[in-house]
Every structure is written in C-alpha cells, then in structure tokens.
mmCIF file of C-alpha atoms and ligand atoms in Angstrom:
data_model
loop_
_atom_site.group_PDB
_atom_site.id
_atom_site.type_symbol
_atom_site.label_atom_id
_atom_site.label_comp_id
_atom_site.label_asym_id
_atom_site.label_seq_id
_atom_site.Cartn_x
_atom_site.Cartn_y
_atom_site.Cartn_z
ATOM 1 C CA UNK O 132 56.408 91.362 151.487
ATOM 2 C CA UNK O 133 55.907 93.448 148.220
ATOM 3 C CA UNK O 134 53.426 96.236 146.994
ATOM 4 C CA UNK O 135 52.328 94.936 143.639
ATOM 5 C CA UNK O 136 51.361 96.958 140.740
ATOM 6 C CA UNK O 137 46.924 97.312 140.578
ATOM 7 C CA UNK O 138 46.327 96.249 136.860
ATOM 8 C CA UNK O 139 43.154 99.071 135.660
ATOM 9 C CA UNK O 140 41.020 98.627 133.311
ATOM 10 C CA UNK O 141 42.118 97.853 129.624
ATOM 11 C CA UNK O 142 44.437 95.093 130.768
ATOM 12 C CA UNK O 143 42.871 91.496 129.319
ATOM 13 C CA UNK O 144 44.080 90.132 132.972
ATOM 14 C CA UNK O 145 40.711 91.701 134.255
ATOM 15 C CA UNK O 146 38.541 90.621 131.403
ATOM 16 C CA UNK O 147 39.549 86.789 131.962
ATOM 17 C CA UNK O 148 37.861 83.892 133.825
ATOM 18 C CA UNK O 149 40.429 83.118 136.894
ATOM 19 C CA UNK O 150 41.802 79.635 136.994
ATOM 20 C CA UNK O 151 40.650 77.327 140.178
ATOM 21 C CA UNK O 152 43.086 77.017 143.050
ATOM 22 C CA UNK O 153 44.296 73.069 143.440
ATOM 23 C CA UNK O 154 46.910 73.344 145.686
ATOM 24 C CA UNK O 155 47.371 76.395 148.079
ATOM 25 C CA UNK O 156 51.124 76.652 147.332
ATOM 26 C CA UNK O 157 53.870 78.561 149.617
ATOM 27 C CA UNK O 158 54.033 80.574 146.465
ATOM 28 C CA UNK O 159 49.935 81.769 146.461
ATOM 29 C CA UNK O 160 50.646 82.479 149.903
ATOM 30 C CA UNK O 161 53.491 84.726 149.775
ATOM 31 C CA UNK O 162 50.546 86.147 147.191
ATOM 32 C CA UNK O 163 48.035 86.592 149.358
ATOM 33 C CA UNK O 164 50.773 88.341 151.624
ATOM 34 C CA UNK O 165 51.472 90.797 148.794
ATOM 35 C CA UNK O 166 48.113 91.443 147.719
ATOM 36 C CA UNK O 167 47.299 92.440 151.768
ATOM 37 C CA UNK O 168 50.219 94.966 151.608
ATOM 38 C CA UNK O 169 49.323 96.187 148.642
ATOM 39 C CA UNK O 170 45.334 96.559 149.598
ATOM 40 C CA UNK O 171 46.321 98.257 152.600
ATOM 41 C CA UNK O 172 48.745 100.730 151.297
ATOM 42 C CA UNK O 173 46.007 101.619 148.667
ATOM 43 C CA UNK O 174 43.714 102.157 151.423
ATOM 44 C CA UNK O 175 41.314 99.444 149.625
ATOM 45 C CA UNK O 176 38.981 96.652 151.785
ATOM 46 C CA UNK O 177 39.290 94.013 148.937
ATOM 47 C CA UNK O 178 41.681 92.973 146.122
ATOM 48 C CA UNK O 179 41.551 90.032 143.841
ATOM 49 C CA UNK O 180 44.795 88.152 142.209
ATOM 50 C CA UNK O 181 43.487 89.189 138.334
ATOM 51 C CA UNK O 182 43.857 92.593 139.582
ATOM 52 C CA UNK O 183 47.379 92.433 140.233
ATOM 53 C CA UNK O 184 47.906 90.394 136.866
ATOM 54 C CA UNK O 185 47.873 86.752 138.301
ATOM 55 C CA UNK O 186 44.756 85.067 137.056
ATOM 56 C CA UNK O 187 44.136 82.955 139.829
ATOM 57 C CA UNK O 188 40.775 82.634 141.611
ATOM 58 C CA UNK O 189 41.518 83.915 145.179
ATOM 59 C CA UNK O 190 41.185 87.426 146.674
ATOM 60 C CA UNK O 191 41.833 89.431 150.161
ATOM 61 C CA UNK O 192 39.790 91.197 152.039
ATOM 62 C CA UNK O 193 39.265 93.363 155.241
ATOM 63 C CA UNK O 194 36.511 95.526 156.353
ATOM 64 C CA UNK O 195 37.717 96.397 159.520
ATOM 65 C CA UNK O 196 39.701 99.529 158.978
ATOM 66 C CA UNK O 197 36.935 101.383 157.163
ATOM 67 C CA UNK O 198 34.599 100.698 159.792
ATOM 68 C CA UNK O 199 37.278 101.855 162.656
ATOM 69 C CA UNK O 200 37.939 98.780 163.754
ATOM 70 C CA UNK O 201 41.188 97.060 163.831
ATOM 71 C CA UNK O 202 42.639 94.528 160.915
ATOM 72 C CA UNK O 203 41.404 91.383 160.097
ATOM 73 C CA UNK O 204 42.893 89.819 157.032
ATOM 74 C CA UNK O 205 40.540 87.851 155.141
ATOM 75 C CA UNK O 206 42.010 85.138 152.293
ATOM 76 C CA UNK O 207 39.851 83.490 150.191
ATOM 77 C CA UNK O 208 40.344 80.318 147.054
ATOM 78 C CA UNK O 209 37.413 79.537 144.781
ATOM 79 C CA UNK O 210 34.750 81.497 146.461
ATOM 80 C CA UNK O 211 31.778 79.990 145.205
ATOM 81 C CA UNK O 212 28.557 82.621 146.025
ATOM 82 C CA UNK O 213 25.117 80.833 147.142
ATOM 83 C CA UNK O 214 21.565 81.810 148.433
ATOM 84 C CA UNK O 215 22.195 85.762 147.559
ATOM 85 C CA UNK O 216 19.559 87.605 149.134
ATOM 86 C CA UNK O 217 17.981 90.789 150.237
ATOM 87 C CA UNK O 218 19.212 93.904 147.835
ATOM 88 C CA UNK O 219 21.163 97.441 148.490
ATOM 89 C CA UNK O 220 22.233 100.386 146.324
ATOM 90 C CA UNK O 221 25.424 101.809 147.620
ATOM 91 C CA UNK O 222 28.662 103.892 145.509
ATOM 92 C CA UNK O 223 31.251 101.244 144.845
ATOM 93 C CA UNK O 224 34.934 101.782 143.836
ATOM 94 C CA UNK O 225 37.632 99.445 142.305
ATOM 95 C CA UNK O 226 41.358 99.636 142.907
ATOM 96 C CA UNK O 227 41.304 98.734 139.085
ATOM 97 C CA UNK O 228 39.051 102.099 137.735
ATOM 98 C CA UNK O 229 40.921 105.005 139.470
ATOM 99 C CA UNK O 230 38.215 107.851 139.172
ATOM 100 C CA UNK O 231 35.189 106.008 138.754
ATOM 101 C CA UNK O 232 32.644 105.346 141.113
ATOM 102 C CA UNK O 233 29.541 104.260 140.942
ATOM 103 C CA UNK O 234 25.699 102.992 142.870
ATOM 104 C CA UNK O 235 25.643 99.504 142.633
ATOM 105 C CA UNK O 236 22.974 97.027 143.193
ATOM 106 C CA UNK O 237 24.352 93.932 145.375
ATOM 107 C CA UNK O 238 22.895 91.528 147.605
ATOM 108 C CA UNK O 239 22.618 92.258 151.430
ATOM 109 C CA UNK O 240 23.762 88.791 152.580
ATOM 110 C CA UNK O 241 24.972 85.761 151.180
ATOM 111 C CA UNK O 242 26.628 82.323 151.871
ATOM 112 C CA UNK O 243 29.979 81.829 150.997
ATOM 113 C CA UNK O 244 32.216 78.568 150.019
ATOM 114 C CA UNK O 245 35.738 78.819 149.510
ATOM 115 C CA UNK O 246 39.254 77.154 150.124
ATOM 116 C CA UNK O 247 41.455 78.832 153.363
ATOM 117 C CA UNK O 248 44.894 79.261 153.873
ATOM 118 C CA UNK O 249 45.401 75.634 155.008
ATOM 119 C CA UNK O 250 43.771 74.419 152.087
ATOM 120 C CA UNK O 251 40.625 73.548 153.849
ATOM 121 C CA UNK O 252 36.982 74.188 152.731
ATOM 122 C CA UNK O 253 35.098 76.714 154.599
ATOM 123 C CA UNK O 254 31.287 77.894 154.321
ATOM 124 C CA UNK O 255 30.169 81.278 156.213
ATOM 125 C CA UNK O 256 26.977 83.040 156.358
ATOM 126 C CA UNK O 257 27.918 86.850 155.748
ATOM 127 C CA UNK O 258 25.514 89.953 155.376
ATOM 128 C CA UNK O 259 26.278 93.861 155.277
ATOM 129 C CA UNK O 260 29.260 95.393 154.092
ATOM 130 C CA UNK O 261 31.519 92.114 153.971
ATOM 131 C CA UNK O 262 28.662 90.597 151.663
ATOM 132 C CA UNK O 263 29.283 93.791 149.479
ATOM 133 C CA UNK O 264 33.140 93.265 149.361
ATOM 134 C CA UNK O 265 33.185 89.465 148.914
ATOM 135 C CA UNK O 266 30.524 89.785 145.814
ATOM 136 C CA UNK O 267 32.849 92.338 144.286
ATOM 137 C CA UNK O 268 35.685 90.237 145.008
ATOM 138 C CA UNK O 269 34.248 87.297 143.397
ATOM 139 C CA UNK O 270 32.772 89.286 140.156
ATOM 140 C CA UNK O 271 37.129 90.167 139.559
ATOM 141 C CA UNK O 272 37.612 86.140 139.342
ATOM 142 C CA UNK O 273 35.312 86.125 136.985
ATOM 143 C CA UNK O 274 36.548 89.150 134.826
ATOM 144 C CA UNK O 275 33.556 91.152 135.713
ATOM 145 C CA UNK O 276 33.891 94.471 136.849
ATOM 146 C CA UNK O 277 31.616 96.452 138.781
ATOM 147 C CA UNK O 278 30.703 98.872 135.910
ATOM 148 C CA UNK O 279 29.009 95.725 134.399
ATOM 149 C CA UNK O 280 26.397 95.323 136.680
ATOM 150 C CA UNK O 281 25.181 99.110 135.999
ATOM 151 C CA UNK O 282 22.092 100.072 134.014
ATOM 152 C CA UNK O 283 22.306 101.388 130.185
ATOM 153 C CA UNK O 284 22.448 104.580 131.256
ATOM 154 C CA UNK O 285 24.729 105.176 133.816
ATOM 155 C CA UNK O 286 27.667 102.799 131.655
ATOM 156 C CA UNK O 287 26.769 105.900 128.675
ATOM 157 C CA UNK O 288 27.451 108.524 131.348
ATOM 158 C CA UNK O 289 30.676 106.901 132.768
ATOM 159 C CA UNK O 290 31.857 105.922 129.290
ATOM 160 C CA UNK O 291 34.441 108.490 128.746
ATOM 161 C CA UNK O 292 35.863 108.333 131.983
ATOM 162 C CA UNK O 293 36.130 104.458 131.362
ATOM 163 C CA UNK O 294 38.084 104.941 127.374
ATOM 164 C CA UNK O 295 40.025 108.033 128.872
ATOM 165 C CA UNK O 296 41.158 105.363 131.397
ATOM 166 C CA UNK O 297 41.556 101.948 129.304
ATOM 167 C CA UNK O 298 43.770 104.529 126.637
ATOM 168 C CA UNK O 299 45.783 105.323 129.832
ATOM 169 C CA UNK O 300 46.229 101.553 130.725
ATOM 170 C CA UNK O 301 47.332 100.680 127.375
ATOM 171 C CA UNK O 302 49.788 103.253 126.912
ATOM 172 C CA UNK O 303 51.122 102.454 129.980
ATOM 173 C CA UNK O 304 50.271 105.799 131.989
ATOM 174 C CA UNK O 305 49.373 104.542 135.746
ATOM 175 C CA UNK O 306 46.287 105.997 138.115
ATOM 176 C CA UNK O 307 46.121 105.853 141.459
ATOM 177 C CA UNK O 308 42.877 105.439 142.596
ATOM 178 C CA UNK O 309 41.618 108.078 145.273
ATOM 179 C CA UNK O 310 41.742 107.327 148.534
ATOM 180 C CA UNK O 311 38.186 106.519 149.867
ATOM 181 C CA UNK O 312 37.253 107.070 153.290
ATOM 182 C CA UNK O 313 35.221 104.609 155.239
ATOM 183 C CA UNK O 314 32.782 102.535 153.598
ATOM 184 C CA UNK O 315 34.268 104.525 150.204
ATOM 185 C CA UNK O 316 36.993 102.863 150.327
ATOM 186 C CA UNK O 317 37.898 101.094 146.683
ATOM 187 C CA UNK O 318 37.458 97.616 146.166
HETATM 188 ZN ZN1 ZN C 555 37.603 95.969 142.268
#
C-alpha cells in the first residue's frame, strides 16, 4: 500500500466530470487500497479518486473512527444518488481545501446505487452522517466541491482563503489539511 498525494483546490483534476467504472480492475483496487491508507493517515472519513488525481468515479469511505467505533472500509464505483431527503446544516471539510471549512446544507438520508469491489451492483438505504459523507463523496466525481453548494455570501467571505489556496496549488506549495476531530473530520 501507498499514501498518495491529496490534489487541493486549483488542480483541473477536481474541476472534471469522473469517468464511469467498466471493469473493477486489480489495478482500481490496489486504488481503492491506497486511497484507504491515505484517508486514514489524513485522519479523513471519505476520499474520492479525482482527489488524488485519478479521474475515475469511485471513492472510500469510513465513518466509524470519528464516531469511536472501529474501521469499516467502505468502496464505492458509480454511486448514483436517489430519493434525497430530509435536510441538515452541519461544518464540512475537504481533504482537498486545507483551512476551509464550512456549514453545509445536505440531505439527511438517501438511497444509494453503486458498483462493489466484486464488480457487483449494490443499492443501500443510508441516513445520518454516512448520507453526509457519501453526498460529498459523490459531488468530487462530479468536480463539485463543497464550497459550491454555499450561499453568495459565505463563497465572498471564504474567497481569499480559497485564491490564497488555489495560488498555493499551482505553484506547487502543499497544505495539509487540519486534523478534524470526530464528526470534523475532512472529507
Ligand atoms: Zn472532499
């Protein structure tokens, strides 16, 4: 296994629509693998392949630490989002904008569809904090990031942090997002 490198934000990975999974390869696996290592030794719940530059519609999660429970890997292809319902505001990070944080709007539960690790559809009914993470997840796949989904006035106020940090990106100066604690925990 490998820690990868987190792309942040200024990279054009982020900004781009993932391609669809065909095939879950022994390479995507080995993937997944590295994109669990990495999320864990950046203390993060959830991490999608654009964010570690492979535009590929999949993404990792796991909730359990930062609710003080033990791990429990989650790896999901094509996750397709249905039947969002129910709404929360809660601070959200992203492995991919060290420093920012912000209260985002996101549905309390959900119904997921997606490809597993065997290359087999699955469907699951998830609410709470999971629901949070895979809607997150699934916005990265689709080269939105959670500063997108904020209102006009909170983007003007985070605006400078975001340039200071897309100048950093492109000139090749790496941040290291802050470790969250519990449910703070980056994305
Ligand atoms: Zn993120």
């Amino acid at each position: 296994m490998a820690i990868l490198t987190v792309k942040t934000l200024g990279d054009p990975v982020l900004r781009r629509k993932a391609e669809t999974v065909t095939t879950v390869t022994p390479e995507l696996l080995r993937l997944a693998e590295d994109m669990l290592e990495t999320m864990y030794g950046e203390n993060g719940v959830g991490l999608a392949a654009p964010q570690v530059g492979m535009s590929v519609r999949m993404f990792v999660c796991d909730p359990g630490p930062a609710e003080g429970g033990a791990r429990t890997p989650q790896v999901f292809f094509n996750p397709v989002l249905t039947d969002l319902r129910g709404k929360d505001l809660t601070e959200e990070g992203c492995l991919s904008l060290p420093g920012i944080r912000a209260e985002v709007e996101r549905a309390t539960a959900l119904r997921l569809r997606a490809m597993n690790t065997e290359g087999s559809p699955v469907e699951r009914e998830i609410a709470g904090y999971l629901a949070r993470i895979v809607q997150h997840e699934t916005d990265h796949v689709n080269g939105i990031l959670f500063v997108d989904r904020l209102g006009a006035a909170q983007r003007t106020l985070l605006s400078p942090a975001m340039k200071e940090l897309e100048k950093k990106t492109k000139s090749g100066v790496r941040e290291m997002a802050q470790a969250g604690t519990g449910r703070g925990r980056p994305l």
